[in-house]
Short mmCIF file of C-alpha atoms in Angstrom, two decimals:
data_model
loop_
_atom_site.label_atom_id
_atom_site.label_comp_id
_atom_site.label_asym_id
_atom_site.label_seq_id
_atom_site.Cartn_x
_atom_site.Cartn_y
_atom_site.Cartn_z
CA GLY A 1 -0.21 -0.34 -0.30
CA ALA A 2 0.68 3.69 -0.26
CA GLY A 3 3.63 5.07 2.22
CA VAL A 4 3.42 7.88 3.74
CA SER A 5 4.17 10.89 1.41
CA GLN A 6 5.71 15.03 1.80
CA THR A 7 5.00 16.92 -0.21
CA PRO A 8 6.87 19.28 -1.80
CA SER A 9 10.27 17.05 -1.69
CA ASN A 10 12.48 20.04 -2.15
CA LYS A 11 11.80 23.51 -1.25
CA VAL A 12 13.97 27.07 -1.64
CA THR A 13 12.84 30.19 -0.12
CA GLU A 14 14.66 33.47 1.28
CA LYS A 15 14.74 34.67 4.61
CA GLY A 16 11.13 36.22 6.38
CA LYS A 17 9.17 34.55 3.78
CA TYR A 18 6.22 32.16 4.70
CA VAL A 19 6.21 28.22 3.79
CA GLU A 20 3.71 25.18 3.95
CA LEU A 21 5.28 21.84 4.10
CA ARG A 22 1.98 19.23 3.80
CA CYS A 23 1.92 14.98 4.67
CA ASP A 24 -0.05 12.80 3.54
CA PRO A 25 0.02 9.64 5.94
CA ILE A 26 -0.67 6.02 5.43
CA SER A 27 -4.45 5.69 5.56
CA GLY A 28 -6.31 4.60 8.76
CA HIS A 29 -2.98 5.79 10.79
CA THR A 30 -4.46 7.78 13.80
CA ALA A 31 -1.26 9.72 15.03
CA LEU A 32 1.19 11.43 12.85
CA TYR A 33 4.94 13.64 14.29
CA TRP A 34 6.76 15.85 12.36
CA TYR A 35 10.01 15.26 12.88
CA ARG A 36 12.76 18.05 11.58
CA GLN A 37 16.51 16.82 10.96
CA SER A 38 20.35 18.79 10.42
CA LEU A 39 22.38 18.43 8.81
CA GLY A 40 24.68 15.48 10.26
CA GLN A 41 22.36 14.93 12.96
CA GLY A 42 19.35 12.25 14.16
CA PRO A 43 15.35 13.43 13.21
CA GLU A 44 14.28 16.27 16.48
CA PHE A 45 11.17 15.59 17.36
CA LEU A 46 8.57 18.73 16.49
CA ILE A 47 5.28 17.61 17.22
CA TYR A 48 1.76 14.79 17.28
CA PHE A 49 -1.12 14.43 16.60
CA GLN A 50 -3.18 11.97 17.77
CA GLY A 51 -6.79 12.42 15.44
CA THR A 52 -7.27 15.98 14.73
CA GLY A 53 -5.17 17.97 18.13
CA ALA A 54 -1.85 18.26 18.65
CA ALA A 55 -1.42 16.39 21.33
CA ASP A 56 2.12 17.38 22.00
CA ASP A 57 3.96 20.35 20.70
CA SER A 58 6.88 20.67 23.13
CA GLY A 59 9.29 20.39 20.67
CA LEU A 60 8.53 22.53 18.44
CA PRO A 61 11.14 25.56 18.11
CA ASN A 62 8.76 28.90 18.80
CA ASP A 63 5.64 30.66 17.63
CA ARG A 64 6.95 30.63 14.34
CA PHE A 65 5.97 26.63 13.77
CA PHE A 66 2.67 26.17 13.60
CA ALA A 67 0.74 22.32 12.30
CA VAL A 68 -2.83 21.20 11.94
CA ARG A 69 -4.31 18.45 10.93
CA PRO A 70 -8.51 19.53 10.80
CA GLU A 71 -9.39 16.05 9.33
CA GLY A 72 -7.15 14.10 11.23
CA SER A 73 -4.99 12.54 8.32
CA VAL A 74 -2.94 15.26 6.17
CA SER A 75 -0.90 17.50 8.07
CA THR A 76 0.68 20.48 7.66
CA LEU A 77 3.17 21.95 9.05
CA LYS A 78 4.00 25.84 8.92
CA ILE A 79 7.23 28.42 8.82
CA GLN A 80 6.69 32.37 9.36
CA ARG A 81 9.69 34.39 8.76
CA THR A 82 12.01 31.67 8.26
CA GLU A 83 15.21 32.27 9.03
CA ARG A 84 18.80 30.47 7.70
CA GLY A 85 18.56 28.29 10.84
CA ASP A 86 15.51 27.07 9.62
CA SER A 87 17.55 24.56 6.79
CA ALA A 88 17.29 20.98 7.38
CA VAL A 89 14.79 18.14 6.30
CA TYR A 90 11.25 17.92 7.60
CA LEU A 91 10.12 13.92 8.10
CA CYS A 92 6.85 13.40 8.94
CA ALA A 93 5.75 9.89 10.63
CA SER A 94 2.39 8.40 11.16
CA SER A 95 1.55 4.80 13.92
CA PRO A 96 -1.20 3.26 13.21
CA ASP A 97 -2.11 4.37 17.22
CA SER A 98 0.47 6.06 19.92
CA GLY A 99 0.91 3.06 21.51
CA GLU A 100 4.68 2.82 23.45
CA GLY A 101 5.67 -0.11 21.25
CA GLU A 102 4.18 1.24 18.27
CA THR A 103 5.97 1.40 14.72
CA GLN A 104 6.67 4.93 13.71
CA TYR A 105 6.28 5.11 9.17
CA PHE A 106 8.71 7.88 8.15
CA GLY A 107 7.81 9.50 4.50
CA PRO A 108 11.03 10.73 1.93
CA GLY A 109 11.20 14.54 4.18
CA THR A 110 10.84 17.71 2.64
CA ARG A 111 14.02 19.68 2.16
CA LEU A 112 13.76 23.43 3.52
CA LEU A 113 16.69 26.39 2.35
CA VAL A 114 16.10 28.91 3.29
CA LEU A 115 18.40 31.53 1.60
CA ALA B 1 14.32 10.88 30.13
CA GLN B 2 15.22 8.53 27.79
CA SER B 3 18.35 9.16 25.12
CA VAL B 4 20.97 7.04 23.22
CA THR B 5 24.19 7.65 21.85
CA GLN B 6 25.61 6.50 18.93
CA LEU B 7 29.50 5.87 19.41
CA GLY B 8 31.07 6.22 15.69
CA SER B 9 29.87 8.32 13.37
CA HIS B 10 31.36 6.72 10.23
CA VAL B 11 31.74 3.57 10.27
CA SER B 12 33.63 1.61 7.39
CA VAL B 13 34.26 -2.38 6.61
CA SER B 14 34.85 -4.70 3.22
CA GLU B 15 31.85 -6.54 1.93
CA GLY B 16 31.71 -9.95 3.71
CA ALA B 17 32.72 -8.49 6.79
CA LEU B 18 30.92 -8.42 9.70
CA VAL B 19 29.51 -4.62 10.65
CA LEU B 20 28.73 -3.78 13.84
CA LEU B 21 27.14 -0.66 14.62
CA ARG B 22 26.84 0.61 18.64
CA CYS B 23 23.89 2.29 20.26
CA ASN B 24 23.53 3.06 23.63
CA TYR B 25 20.94 3.46 26.27
CA SER B 26 19.81 5.83 29.03
CA SER B 27 15.77 5.29 30.33
CA SER B 28 14.72 6.46 33.79
CA VAL B 29 12.14 3.01 32.20
CA PRO B 30 11.80 -0.16 30.64
CA PRO B 31 13.41 1.05 26.82
CA TYR B 32 11.45 0.77 23.49
CA LEU B 33 14.56 1.04 21.54
CA PHE B 34 14.62 0.35 17.18
CA TRP B 35 16.95 0.93 14.22
CA TYR B 36 16.37 2.97 11.61
CA VAL B 37 18.02 3.21 8.04
CA GLN B 38 18.46 5.81 6.01
CA TYR B 39 18.72 5.63 1.89
CA PRO B 40 20.45 8.83 0.53
CA ASN B 41 17.35 11.11 -0.23
CA GLN B 42 14.65 8.44 1.22
CA GLY B 43 12.65 8.16 4.50
CA LEU B 44 13.66 6.16 7.52
CA GLN B 45 12.70 2.58 7.24
CA LEU B 46 12.47 0.31 10.22
CA LEU B 47 15.20 -2.41 10.17
CA LEU B 48 14.01 -4.13 14.03
CA LYS B 49 12.92 -3.10 17.00
CA TYR B 50 12.75 -4.71 20.77
CA THR B 51 10.29 -4.02 23.22
CA THR B 52 9.48 -6.70 25.82
CA GLY B 53 9.93 -10.18 25.33
CA ALA B 54 13.10 -12.16 23.69
CA THR B 55 16.32 -10.26 23.65
CA LEU B 56 17.84 -10.94 20.35
CA VAL B 57 15.57 -9.47 17.55
CA LYS B 58 16.26 -10.37 14.12
CA GLY B 59 15.33 -7.34 11.44
CA ILE B 60 15.34 -7.39 8.11
CA ASN B 61 18.11 -7.64 5.44
CA GLY B 62 19.74 -9.85 7.90
CA PHE B 63 20.60 -7.32 10.59
CA GLU B 64 20.06 -8.02 14.11
CA ALA B 65 20.41 -6.69 17.01
CA GLU B 66 20.55 -7.59 21.23
CA PHE B 67 19.37 -6.04 24.25
CA LYS B 68 21.67 -6.18 27.09
CA LYS B 69 20.23 -3.99 30.18
CA SER B 70 23.50 -4.76 32.04
CA GLU B 71 25.57 -2.78 29.41
CA THR B 72 22.56 -0.35 28.30
CA SER B 73 23.10 -1.35 25.08
CA PHE B 74 21.23 -2.30 21.75
CA HIS B 75 23.99 -2.93 18.92
CA LEU B 76 23.46 -3.57 15.56
CA THR B 77 24.67 -6.49 13.63
CA LYS B 78 24.88 -7.98 10.51
CA PRO B 79 27.62 -11.12 9.78
CA SER B 80 28.32 -9.97 6.23
CA ALA B 81 27.96 -6.72 4.77
CA HIS B 82 26.83 -5.89 1.46
CA MET B 83 27.02 -3.11 -0.75
CA SER B 84 23.61 -2.43 -0.71
CA ASP B 85 24.24 -2.12 3.11
CA ALA B 86 25.72 1.09 2.43
CA ALA B 87 23.43 3.92 4.31
CA GLU B 88 22.93 6.33 7.45
CA TYR B 89 21.17 3.91 10.82
CA PHE B 90 19.95 5.65 13.85
CA CYS B 91 19.28 3.95 16.82
CA ALA B 92 16.12 5.58 18.91
CA VAL B 93 14.50 5.42 22.15
CA ARG B 94 11.01 5.43 22.78
CA SER B 95 10.83 9.14 24.12
CA LYS B 96 6.67 9.90 26.29
CA THR B 97 5.70 12.84 25.46
CA ASN B 98 2.40 14.62 26.59
CA SER B 99 -0.11 12.19 25.95
CA GLY B 100 2.00 9.58 24.10
CA TYR B 101 4.91 8.25 22.67
CA ALA B 102 7.93 10.33 20.08
CA LEU B 103 10.97 8.70 19.84
CA ASN B 104 14.48 10.00 20.36
CA PHE B 105 17.35 9.98 17.92
CA GLY B 106 21.15 9.18 17.73
CA LYS B 107 23.17 11.25 15.76
CA GLY B 108 23.43 8.26 13.35
CA THR B 109 26.49 6.50 11.95
CA SER B 110 27.02 6.17 8.61
CA LEU B 111 28.37 2.89 7.23
CA LEU B 112 30.96 2.65 3.80
CA VAL B 113 30.83 -1.01 2.78
CA THR B 114 34.34 -1.65 0.34
CA PRO B 115 35.05 -3.83 -2.37
#
């Protein structure tokens, strides 16, 4: 079946601009996660949704970052007033539920470059 | 808090040689541990995971890992490396969030396989 998809695969923007990154999880998965992977680092947790609500947004670095999942499926990560330090690969993952042993299935990521 | 440390950012082995990628964890609760592989320009793919039960876990592509509580380790091994194993490998530990679980990743180990 179809895996997690993310669009766009690459995004180049200028400092100060607004960007939206989209994630389509595996059908039927209730839990959705966003991670950020900087060069040479492992992914870092940003935010987690269970259904439509953001269950935990403690990983968002500041209030320029926001994410939504209005219908409990597709999610959009929004970044306002982008800064060069926001350049990274943004990964989305989904899992059937949010149980402690659940496997998270990752998408290919969106590579964001802020000039 | 739960965290993992991967020893060695780069590992090089000859084709046919043993692969050993090291991961040590720190956790105040019984850990759930994961190994993911990332091929260039692709998302993370689960190799194997340890939740409870048997401490020797077998995964895909001939990889296995052994959970050793006394050593707080979860090293990844493969008896004979293939050229196709060249990739980035990430160890991760389940981390409790406000109402679910996310993953805390190590910084990754880049595996190079030489002919």
